[in-house]
Structure formats: C-alpha cells, structure tokens
mmCIF file of C-alpha atoms and ligand atoms in Angstrom:
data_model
loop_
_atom_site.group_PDB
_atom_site.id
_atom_site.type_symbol
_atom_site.label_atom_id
_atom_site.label_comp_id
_atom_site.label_asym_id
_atom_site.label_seq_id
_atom_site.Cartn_x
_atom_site.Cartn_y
_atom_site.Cartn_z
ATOM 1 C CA UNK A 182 42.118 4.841 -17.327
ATOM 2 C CA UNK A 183 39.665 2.494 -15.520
ATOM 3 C CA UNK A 184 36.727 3.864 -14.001
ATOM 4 C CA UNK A 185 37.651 4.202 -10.452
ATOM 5 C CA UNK A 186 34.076 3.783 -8.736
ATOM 6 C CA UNK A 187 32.600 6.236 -6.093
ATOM 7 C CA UNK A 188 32.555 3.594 -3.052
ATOM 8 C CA UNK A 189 31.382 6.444 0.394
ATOM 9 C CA UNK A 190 28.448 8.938 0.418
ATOM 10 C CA UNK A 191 30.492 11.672 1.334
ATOM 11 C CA UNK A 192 32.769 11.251 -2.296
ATOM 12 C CA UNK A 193 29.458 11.174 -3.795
ATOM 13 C CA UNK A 194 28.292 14.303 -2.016
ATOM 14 C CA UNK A 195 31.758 16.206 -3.318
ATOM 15 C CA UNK A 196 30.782 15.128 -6.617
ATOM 16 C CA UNK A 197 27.167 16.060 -6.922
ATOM 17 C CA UNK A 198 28.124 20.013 -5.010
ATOM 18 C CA UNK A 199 30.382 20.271 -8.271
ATOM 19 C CA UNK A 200 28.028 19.333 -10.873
ATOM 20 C CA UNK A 201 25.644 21.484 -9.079
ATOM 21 C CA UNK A 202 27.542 24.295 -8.681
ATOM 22 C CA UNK A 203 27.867 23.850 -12.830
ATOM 23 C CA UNK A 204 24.495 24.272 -13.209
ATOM 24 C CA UNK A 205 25.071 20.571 -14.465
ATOM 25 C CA UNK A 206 21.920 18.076 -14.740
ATOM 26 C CA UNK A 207 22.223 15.024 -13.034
ATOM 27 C CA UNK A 208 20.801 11.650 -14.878
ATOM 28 C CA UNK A 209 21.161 8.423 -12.351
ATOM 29 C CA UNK A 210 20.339 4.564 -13.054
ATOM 30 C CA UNK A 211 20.112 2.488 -10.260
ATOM 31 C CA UNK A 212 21.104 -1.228 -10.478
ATOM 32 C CA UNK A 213 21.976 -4.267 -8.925
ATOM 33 C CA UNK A 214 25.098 -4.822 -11.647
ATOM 34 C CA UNK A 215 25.444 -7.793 -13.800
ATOM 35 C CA UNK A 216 25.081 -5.273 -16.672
ATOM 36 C CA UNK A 217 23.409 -6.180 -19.737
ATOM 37 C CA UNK A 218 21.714 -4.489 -22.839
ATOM 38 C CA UNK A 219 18.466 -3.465 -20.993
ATOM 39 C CA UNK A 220 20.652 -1.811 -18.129
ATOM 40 C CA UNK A 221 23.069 0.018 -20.812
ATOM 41 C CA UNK A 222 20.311 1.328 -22.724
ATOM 42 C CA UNK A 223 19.206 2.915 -19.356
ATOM 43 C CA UNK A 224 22.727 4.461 -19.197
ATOM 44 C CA UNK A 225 22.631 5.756 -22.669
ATOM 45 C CA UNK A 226 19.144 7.418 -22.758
ATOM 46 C CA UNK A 227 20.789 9.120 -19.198
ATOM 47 C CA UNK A 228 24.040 9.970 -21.264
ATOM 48 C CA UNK A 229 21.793 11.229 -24.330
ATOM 49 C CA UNK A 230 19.492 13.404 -21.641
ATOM 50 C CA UNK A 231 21.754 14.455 -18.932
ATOM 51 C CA UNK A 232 25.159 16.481 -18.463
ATOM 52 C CA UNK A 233 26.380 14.017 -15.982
ATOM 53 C CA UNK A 234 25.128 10.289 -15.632
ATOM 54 C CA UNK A 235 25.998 8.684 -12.365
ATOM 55 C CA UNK A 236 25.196 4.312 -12.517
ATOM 56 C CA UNK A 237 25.141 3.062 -9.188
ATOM 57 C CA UNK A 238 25.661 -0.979 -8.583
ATOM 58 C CA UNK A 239 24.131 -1.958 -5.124
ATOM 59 C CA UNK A 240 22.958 -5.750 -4.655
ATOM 60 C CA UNK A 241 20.116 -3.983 -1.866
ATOM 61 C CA UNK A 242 19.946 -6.915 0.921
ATOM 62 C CA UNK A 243 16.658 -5.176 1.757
ATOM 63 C CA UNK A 244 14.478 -6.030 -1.147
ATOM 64 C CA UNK A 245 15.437 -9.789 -1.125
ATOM 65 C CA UNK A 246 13.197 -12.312 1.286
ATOM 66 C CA UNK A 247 15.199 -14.805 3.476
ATOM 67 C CA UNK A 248 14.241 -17.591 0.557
ATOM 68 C CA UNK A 249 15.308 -15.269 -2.349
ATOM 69 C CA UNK A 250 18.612 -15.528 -4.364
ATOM 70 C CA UNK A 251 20.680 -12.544 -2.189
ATOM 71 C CA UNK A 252 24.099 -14.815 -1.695
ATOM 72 C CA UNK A 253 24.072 -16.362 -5.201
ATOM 73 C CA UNK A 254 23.089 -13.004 -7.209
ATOM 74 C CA UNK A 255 26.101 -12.464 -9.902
ATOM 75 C CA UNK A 256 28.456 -9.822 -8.759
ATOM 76 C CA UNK A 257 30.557 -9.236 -11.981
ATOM 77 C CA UNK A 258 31.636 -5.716 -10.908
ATOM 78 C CA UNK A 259 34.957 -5.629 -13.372
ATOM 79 C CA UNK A 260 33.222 -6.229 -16.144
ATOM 80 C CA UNK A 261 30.690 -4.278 -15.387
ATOM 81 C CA UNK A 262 32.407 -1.249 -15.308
ATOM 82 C CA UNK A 263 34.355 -2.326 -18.493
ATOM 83 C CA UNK A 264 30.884 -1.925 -20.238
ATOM 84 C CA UNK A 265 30.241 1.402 -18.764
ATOM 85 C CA UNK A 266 33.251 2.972 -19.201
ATOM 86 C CA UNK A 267 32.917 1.692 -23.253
ATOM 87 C CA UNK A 268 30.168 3.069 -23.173
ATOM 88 C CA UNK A 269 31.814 6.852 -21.616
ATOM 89 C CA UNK A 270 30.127 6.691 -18.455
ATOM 90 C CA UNK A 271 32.390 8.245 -15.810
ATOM 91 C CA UNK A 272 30.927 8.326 -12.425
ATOM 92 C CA UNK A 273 30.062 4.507 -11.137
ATOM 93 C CA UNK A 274 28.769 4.555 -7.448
ATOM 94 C CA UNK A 275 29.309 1.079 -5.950
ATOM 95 C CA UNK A 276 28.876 1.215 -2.077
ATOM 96 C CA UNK A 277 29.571 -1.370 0.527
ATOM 97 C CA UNK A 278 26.387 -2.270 2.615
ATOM 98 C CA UNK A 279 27.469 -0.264 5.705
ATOM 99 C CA UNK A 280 27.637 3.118 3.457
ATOM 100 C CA UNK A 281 24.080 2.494 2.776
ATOM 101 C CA UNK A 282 22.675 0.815 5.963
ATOM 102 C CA UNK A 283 25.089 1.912 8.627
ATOM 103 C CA UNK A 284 25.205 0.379 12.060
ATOM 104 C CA UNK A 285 21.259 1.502 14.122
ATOM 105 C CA UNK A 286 19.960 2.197 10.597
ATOM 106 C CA UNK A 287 16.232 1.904 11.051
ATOM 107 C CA UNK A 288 14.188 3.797 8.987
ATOM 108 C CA UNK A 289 12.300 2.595 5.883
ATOM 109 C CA UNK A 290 9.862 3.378 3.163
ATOM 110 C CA UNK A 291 6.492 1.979 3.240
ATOM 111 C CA UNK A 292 5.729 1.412 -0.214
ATOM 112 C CA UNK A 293 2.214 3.049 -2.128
ATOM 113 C CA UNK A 294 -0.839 0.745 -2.097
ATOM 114 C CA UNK A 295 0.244 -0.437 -5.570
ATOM 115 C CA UNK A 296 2.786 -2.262 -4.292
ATOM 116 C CA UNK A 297 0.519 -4.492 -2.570
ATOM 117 C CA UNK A 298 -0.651 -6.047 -5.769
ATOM 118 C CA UNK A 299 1.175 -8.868 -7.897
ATOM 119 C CA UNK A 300 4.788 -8.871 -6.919
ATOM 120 C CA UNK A 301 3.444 -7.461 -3.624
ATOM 121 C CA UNK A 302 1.401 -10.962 -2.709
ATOM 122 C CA UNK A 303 4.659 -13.364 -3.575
ATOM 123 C CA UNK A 304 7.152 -10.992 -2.177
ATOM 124 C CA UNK A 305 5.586 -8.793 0.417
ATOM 125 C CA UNK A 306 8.604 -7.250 1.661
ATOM 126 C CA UNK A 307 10.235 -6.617 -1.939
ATOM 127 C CA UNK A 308 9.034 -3.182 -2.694
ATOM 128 C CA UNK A 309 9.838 -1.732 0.669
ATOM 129 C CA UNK A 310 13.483 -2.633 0.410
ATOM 130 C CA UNK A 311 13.032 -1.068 -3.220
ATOM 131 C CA UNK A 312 11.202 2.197 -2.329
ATOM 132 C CA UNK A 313 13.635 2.626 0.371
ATOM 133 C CA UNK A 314 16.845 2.320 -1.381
ATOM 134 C CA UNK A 315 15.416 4.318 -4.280
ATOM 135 C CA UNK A 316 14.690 6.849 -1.886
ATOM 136 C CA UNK A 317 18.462 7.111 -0.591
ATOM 137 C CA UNK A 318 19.773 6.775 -3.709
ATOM 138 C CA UNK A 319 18.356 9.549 -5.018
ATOM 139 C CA UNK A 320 18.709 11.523 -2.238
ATOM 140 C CA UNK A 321 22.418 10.533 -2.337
ATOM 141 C CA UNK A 322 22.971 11.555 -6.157
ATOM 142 C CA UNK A 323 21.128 14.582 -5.806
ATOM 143 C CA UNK A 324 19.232 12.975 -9.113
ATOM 144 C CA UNK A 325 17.608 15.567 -11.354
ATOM 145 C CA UNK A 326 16.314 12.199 -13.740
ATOM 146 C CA UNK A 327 16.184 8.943 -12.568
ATOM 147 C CA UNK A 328 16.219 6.014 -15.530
ATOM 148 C CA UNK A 329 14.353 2.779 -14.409
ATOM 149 C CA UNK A 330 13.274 -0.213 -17.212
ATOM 150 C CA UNK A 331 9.615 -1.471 -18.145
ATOM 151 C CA UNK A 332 10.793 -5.068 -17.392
ATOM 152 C CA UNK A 333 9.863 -4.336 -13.630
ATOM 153 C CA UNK A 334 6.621 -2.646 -14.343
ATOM 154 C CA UNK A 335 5.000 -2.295 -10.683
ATOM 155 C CA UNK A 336 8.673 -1.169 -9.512
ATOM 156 C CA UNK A 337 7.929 1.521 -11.631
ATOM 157 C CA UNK A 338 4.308 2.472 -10.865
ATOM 158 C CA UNK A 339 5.923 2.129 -7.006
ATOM 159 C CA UNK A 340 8.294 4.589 -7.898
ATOM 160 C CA UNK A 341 6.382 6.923 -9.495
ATOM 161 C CA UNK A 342 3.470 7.427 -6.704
ATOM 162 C CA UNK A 343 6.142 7.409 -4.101
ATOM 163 C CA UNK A 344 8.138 10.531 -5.609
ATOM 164 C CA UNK A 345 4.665 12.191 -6.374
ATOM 165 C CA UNK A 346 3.357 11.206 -2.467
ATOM 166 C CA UNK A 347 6.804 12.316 -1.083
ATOM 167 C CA UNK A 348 7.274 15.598 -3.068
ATOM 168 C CA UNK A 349 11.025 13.743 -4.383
ATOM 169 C CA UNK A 350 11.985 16.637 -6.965
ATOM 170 C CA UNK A 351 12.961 13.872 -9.901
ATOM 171 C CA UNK A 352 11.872 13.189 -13.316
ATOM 172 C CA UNK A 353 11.289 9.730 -13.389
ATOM 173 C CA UNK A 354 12.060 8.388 -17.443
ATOM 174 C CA UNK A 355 10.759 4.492 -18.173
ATOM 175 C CA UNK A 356 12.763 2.741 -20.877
ATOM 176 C CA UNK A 357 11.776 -0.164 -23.140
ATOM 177 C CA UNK A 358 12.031 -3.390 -22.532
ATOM 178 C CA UNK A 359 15.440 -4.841 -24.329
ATOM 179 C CA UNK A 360 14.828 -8.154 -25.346
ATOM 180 C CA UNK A 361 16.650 -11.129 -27.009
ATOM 181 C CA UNK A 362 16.700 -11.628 -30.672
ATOM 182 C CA UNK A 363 14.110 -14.648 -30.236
ATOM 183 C CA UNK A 364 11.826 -12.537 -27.798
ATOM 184 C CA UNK A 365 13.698 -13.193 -23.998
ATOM 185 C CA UNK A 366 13.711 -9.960 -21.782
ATOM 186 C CA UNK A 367 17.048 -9.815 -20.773
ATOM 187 C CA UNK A 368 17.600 -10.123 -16.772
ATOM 188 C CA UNK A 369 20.524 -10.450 -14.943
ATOM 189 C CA UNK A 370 19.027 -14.028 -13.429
ATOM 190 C CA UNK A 371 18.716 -15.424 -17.160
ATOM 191 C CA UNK A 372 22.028 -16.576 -16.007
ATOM 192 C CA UNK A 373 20.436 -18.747 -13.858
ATOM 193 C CA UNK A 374 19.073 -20.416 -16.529
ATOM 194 C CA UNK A 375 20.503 -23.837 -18.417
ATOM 195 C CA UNK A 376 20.046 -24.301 -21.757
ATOM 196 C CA UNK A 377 16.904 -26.356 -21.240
ATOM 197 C CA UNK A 378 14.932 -23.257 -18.951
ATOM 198 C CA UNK A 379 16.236 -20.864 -21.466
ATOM 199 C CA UNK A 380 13.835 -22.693 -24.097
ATOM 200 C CA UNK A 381 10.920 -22.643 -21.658
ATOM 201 C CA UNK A 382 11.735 -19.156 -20.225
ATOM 202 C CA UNK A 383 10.781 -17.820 -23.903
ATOM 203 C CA UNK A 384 7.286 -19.153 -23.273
ATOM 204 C CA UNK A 385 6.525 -16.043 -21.138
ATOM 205 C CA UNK A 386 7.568 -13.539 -24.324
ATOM 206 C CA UNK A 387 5.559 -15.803 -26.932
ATOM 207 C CA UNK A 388 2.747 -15.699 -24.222
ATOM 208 C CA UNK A 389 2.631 -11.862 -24.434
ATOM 209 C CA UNK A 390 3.000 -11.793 -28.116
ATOM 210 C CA UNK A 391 -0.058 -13.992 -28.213
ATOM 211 C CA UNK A 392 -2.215 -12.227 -25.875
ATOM 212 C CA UNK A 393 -1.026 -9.089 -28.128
ATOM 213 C CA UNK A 394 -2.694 -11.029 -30.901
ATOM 214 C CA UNK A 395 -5.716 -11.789 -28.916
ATOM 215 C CA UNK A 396 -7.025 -8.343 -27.905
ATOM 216 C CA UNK A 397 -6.103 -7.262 -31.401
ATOM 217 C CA UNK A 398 -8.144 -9.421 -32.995
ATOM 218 C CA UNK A 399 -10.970 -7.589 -30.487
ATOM 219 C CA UNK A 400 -11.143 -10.457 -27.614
ATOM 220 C CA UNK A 401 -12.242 -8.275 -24.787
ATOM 221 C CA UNK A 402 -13.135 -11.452 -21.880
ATOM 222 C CA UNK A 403 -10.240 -10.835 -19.627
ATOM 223 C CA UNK A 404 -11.022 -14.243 -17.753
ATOM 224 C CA UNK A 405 -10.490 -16.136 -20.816
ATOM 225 C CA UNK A 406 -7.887 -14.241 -21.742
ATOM 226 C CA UNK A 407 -6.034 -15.307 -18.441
ATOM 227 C CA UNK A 408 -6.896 -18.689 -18.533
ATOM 228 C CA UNK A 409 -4.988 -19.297 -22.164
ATOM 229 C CA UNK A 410 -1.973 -17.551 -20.599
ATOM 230 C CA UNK A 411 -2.203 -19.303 -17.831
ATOM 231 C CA UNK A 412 -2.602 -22.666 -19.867
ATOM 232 C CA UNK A 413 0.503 -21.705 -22.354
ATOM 233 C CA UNK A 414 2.662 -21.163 -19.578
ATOM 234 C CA UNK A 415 2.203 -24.649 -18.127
ATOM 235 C CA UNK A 416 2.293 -26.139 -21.850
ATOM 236 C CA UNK A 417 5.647 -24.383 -22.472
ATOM 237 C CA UNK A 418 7.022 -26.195 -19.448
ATOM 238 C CA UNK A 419 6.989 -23.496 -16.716
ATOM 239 C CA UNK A 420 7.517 -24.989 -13.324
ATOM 240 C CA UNK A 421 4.942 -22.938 -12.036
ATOM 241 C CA UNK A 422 3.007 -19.223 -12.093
ATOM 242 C CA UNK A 423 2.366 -16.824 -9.753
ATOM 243 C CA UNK A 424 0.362 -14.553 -11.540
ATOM 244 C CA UNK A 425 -0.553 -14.085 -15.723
ATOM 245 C CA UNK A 426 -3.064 -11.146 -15.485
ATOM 246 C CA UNK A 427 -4.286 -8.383 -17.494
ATOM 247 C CA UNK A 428 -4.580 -5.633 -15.460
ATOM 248 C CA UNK A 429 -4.873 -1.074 -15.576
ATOM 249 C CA UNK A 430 -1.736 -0.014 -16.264
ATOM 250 C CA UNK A 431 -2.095 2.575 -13.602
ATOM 251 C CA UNK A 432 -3.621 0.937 -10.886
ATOM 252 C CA UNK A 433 -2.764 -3.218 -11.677
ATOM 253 C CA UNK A 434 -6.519 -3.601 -11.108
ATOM 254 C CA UNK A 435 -7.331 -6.892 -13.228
ATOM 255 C CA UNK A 436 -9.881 -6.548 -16.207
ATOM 256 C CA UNK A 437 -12.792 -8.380 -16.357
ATOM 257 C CA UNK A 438 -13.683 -6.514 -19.419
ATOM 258 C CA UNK A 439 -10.648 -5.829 -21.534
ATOM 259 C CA UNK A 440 -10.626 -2.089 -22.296
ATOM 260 C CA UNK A 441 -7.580 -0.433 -23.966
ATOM 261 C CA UNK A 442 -4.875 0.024 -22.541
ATOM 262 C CA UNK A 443 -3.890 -2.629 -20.449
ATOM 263 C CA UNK A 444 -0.841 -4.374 -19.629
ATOM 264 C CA UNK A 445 -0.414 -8.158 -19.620
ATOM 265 C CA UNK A 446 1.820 -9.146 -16.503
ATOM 266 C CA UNK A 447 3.740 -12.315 -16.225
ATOM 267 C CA UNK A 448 5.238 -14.067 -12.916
ATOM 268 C CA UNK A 449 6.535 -17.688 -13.176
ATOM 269 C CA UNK A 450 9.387 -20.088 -11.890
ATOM 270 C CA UNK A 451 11.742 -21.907 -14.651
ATOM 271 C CA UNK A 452 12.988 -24.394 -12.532
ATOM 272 C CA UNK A 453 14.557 -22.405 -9.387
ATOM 273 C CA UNK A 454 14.323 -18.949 -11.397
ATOM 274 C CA UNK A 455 11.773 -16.668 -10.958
ATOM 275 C CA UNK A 456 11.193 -14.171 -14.022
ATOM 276 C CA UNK A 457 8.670 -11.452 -14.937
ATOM 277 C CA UNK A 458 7.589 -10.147 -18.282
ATOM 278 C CA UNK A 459 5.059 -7.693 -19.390
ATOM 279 C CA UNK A 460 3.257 -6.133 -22.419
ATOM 280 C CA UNK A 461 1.190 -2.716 -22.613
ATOM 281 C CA UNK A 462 -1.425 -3.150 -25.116
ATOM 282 C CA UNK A 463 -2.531 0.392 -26.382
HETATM 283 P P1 AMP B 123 18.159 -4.454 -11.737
HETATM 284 O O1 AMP B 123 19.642 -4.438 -11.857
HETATM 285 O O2 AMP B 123 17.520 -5.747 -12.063
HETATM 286 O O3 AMP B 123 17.686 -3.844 -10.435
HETATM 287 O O4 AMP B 123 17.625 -3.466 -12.865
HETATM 288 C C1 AMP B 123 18.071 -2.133 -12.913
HETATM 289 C C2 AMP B 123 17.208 -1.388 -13.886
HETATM 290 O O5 AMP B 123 17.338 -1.963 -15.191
HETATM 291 C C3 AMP B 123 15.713 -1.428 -13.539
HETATM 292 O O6 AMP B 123 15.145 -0.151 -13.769
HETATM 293 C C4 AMP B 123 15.185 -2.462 -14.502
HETATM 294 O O7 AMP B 123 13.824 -2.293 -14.816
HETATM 295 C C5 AMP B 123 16.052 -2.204 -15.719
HETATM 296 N N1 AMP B 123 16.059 -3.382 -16.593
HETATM 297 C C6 AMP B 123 16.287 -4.670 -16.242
HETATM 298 N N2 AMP B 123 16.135 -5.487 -17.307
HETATM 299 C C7 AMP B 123 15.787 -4.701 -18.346
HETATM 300 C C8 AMP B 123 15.473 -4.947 -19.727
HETATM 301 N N3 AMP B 123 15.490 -6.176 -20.245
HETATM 302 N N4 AMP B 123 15.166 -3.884 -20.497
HETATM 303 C C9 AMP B 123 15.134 -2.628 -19.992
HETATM 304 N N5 AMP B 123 15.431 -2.325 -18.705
HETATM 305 C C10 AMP B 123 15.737 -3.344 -17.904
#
C-alpha cells in the first residue's frame, strides 16, 4: 500500500507516544523533497541505526530570501514517496505551511555565530529559517538521531552548536557527500541546470579535487590556494562566485596558513543556479 504521509502535528504526536512507549528509537531526516541519492542515503543510514525512521518533506518558506527560488523549487511529492517507500520507509511527515507556521506564529531561532560566516554574508536570513525549522522539527518527531548531509556543511556546524547551546537531547549523524559518477554533488536544484551548466557545474567538484591535490602535495599558502580556485571557477565558465575559501572546519575561520584539517568551501552561480560544494582535507 502507498505510504500515506503524516500531514498534522497532532498525527505525528500519536505516532511518536507509540514508538516511545516501545522503548523504540527514533531516527528523523529532514528535507525539502525532490529526493535523490544523497537524501536516500540519509534515510538508509537512519533505517540501518534507528527502530523507526520518520523523513519529513517541508519546502521551509522561512529559509528562502524574497530573490531566492521558493515558488519554482521542485515539489515531486509522488515520486518521492515512491522512493521511500522502495526503500521501506514507513512514516513520511509532509505538512502544509499552516501546521508548521500557524496563524500569529512569531517566534524564531537566532542562529550560532557560525552562521554568520559564508552562506551567512549572501543569505543572511537563510540559517535562521533553518535553525528554526530544525528546531520544530525535532521537537515535533521527538528525534532521538537526526541525519543531515555534508553537502551543506555550515548547516551542519549551525546545527550542531545550536543543539549543544540549546540543551536539544539529539544525536546529530553527518553523512557523505553522494556525488555523480563524473564528480557532481547531487542537489535537488541540479535540475535547474541545462545540459550546458551541468558541464560547468562540475568545475566546482574538479576544483576541490584539485585543491585536494594541492595541499597534498604540501602547498600550505592559503591565499594562493584561493586565488587558483577562484581562477578555475571563472575558467570553467561559472557565472560568478561568492566565496572559494579554505577555512577551520569548526569555526569556518579562513587559513592563511594551511594547517590540517581544513575544509575547502565552494559558493557559485551556473547561470541562475546557485550551488555549494565542499571538501575536508585531513
Ligand atoms: P535539502 O532537501 O536540500 O534540505 O537536503 C536535505 C538533507 O539532505 C540535508 O541534510 C542535506 O545536506 C542532505 N543532502 C543534500 N544533498 C546531498 C548529497 N549530495 N549528499 C548527501 N547528503 C545530501
């Protein structure tokens, strides 16, 4: 039978009283739908770790700017819960806007100084929209684990300190980054792309891979560094960058002096697509 999807808080709340009163672990991955491999293998490290996995699919108004994508954002919700259910997921919690922001809803999350950073200076109000429907959704799932990717690296450093800063009793797992054959992190707004962007969207991956290279091979000048990745970008055709840095994996403070680890962080527009990428170098 098709998965019928959890649509009101209070269905959710039945739910969550009955796996608790089984003593039953509760493994949640919060997304904004438009399923692909990097989202599934979320759901399957939940379904390997958790008694009961619970996916929600919310397209959170909140974290979007006026000039972002919100209206045009694919919303393939059949198929997406033809994937989960293939893949034996069996509780899908897709709520309409007002379940989550209700009429005089007015309270929100102000994100941890990390969030400032990066993502935080081209999108200022993105990871308060994030940190605040994190919050509710794992409030509403009663999460024991919470699954989030390593594609959005700051989302998760925002995540973390904000659980840690607001006591949020969770165990926060990061997953992988799922990639193309050829190198492309998968993203739901690779959709976007045409034929010609997806060529010069794999420039970010081969810029990683190169930078990989690069501090291997013991360059430790972080400017320099920078400066080729900012150089490789524009040669592969990228419309333009917001930000190629190498940075603390912790704190996203760039490195003048490359000392291990550090993670290599990519913003940059393919024609009227914005994607992000990212590498930790150990
Ligand atoms: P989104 O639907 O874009 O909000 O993403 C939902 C979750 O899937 C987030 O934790 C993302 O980091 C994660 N995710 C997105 N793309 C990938 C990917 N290529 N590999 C692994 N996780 C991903």
């Amino acid at each position: 039978m098709p998965i019928q999807p959890i649509t009101t808080g209070a269905d959710l709340l039945t739910l969550t009283a009955h796996f608790k009163s089984n003593h039953q672990t509760i493994g949640v991955v919060p997304t904004m739908g438009a399923l692909h491999a990097g989202h599934l293998s979320l759901v399957g490290a939940s379904l390997g770790q958790c008694d009961q996995t619970i996916v929600t699919i919310f397209v959170n108004p909140k974290q979007f700017a006026a000039n972002e994508d919100l209206s045009q954002y694919p919303r393939p919700l059949e198929a997406d819960l033809a994937k989960l259910e293939s893949l034996g997921v069996q509780h899908v919690f897709v709520p309409a806007e007002g379940q989550m922001y209700p009429d005089g809803f007015s309270t929100s999350v102000l994100p941890p100084d990390v969030a400032g950073k990066l993502e935080g200076e081209f999108r200022p109000t993105h990871f308060q929209g994030v940190a605040t429907v994190v919050l509710k959704l794992l409030n509403m799932t009663r999460a024991d684990t919470a699954f989030f990717g390593q594609k959005d690296f700051q989302q998760v450093l925002v995540i973390q300190k904000m659980v840690a800063d607001l006591n949020v009793n969770v165990d926060i797992v990061v997953c992988d980054i799922v990639r193309e054959a050829d190198g492309l992190a998968l993203s739901s707004r690779n959709v976007y792309l045409c034929e010609q962007e997806r060529m010069i969207a794999l420039t970010l991956s081969k810029v990683l891979n190169h930078v990989e290279a690069l501090i291997g091979e013991g360059q430790t000048d972080g400017y320099e560094v920078v400066t080729e990745m900012r150089q490789m970008l524009i040669d592969g055709g990228v419309t333009s960058v917001d930000y190629a840095v190498i940075a603390d994996p912790q704190t996203l403070n760039t490195a003048e002096s490359i000392s291990l680890p550090v993670v290599a962080l990519i913003a940059a527009h393919v024609g009227k697509t914005r994607l992000i990428d990212n590498r930790i170098i150990k």
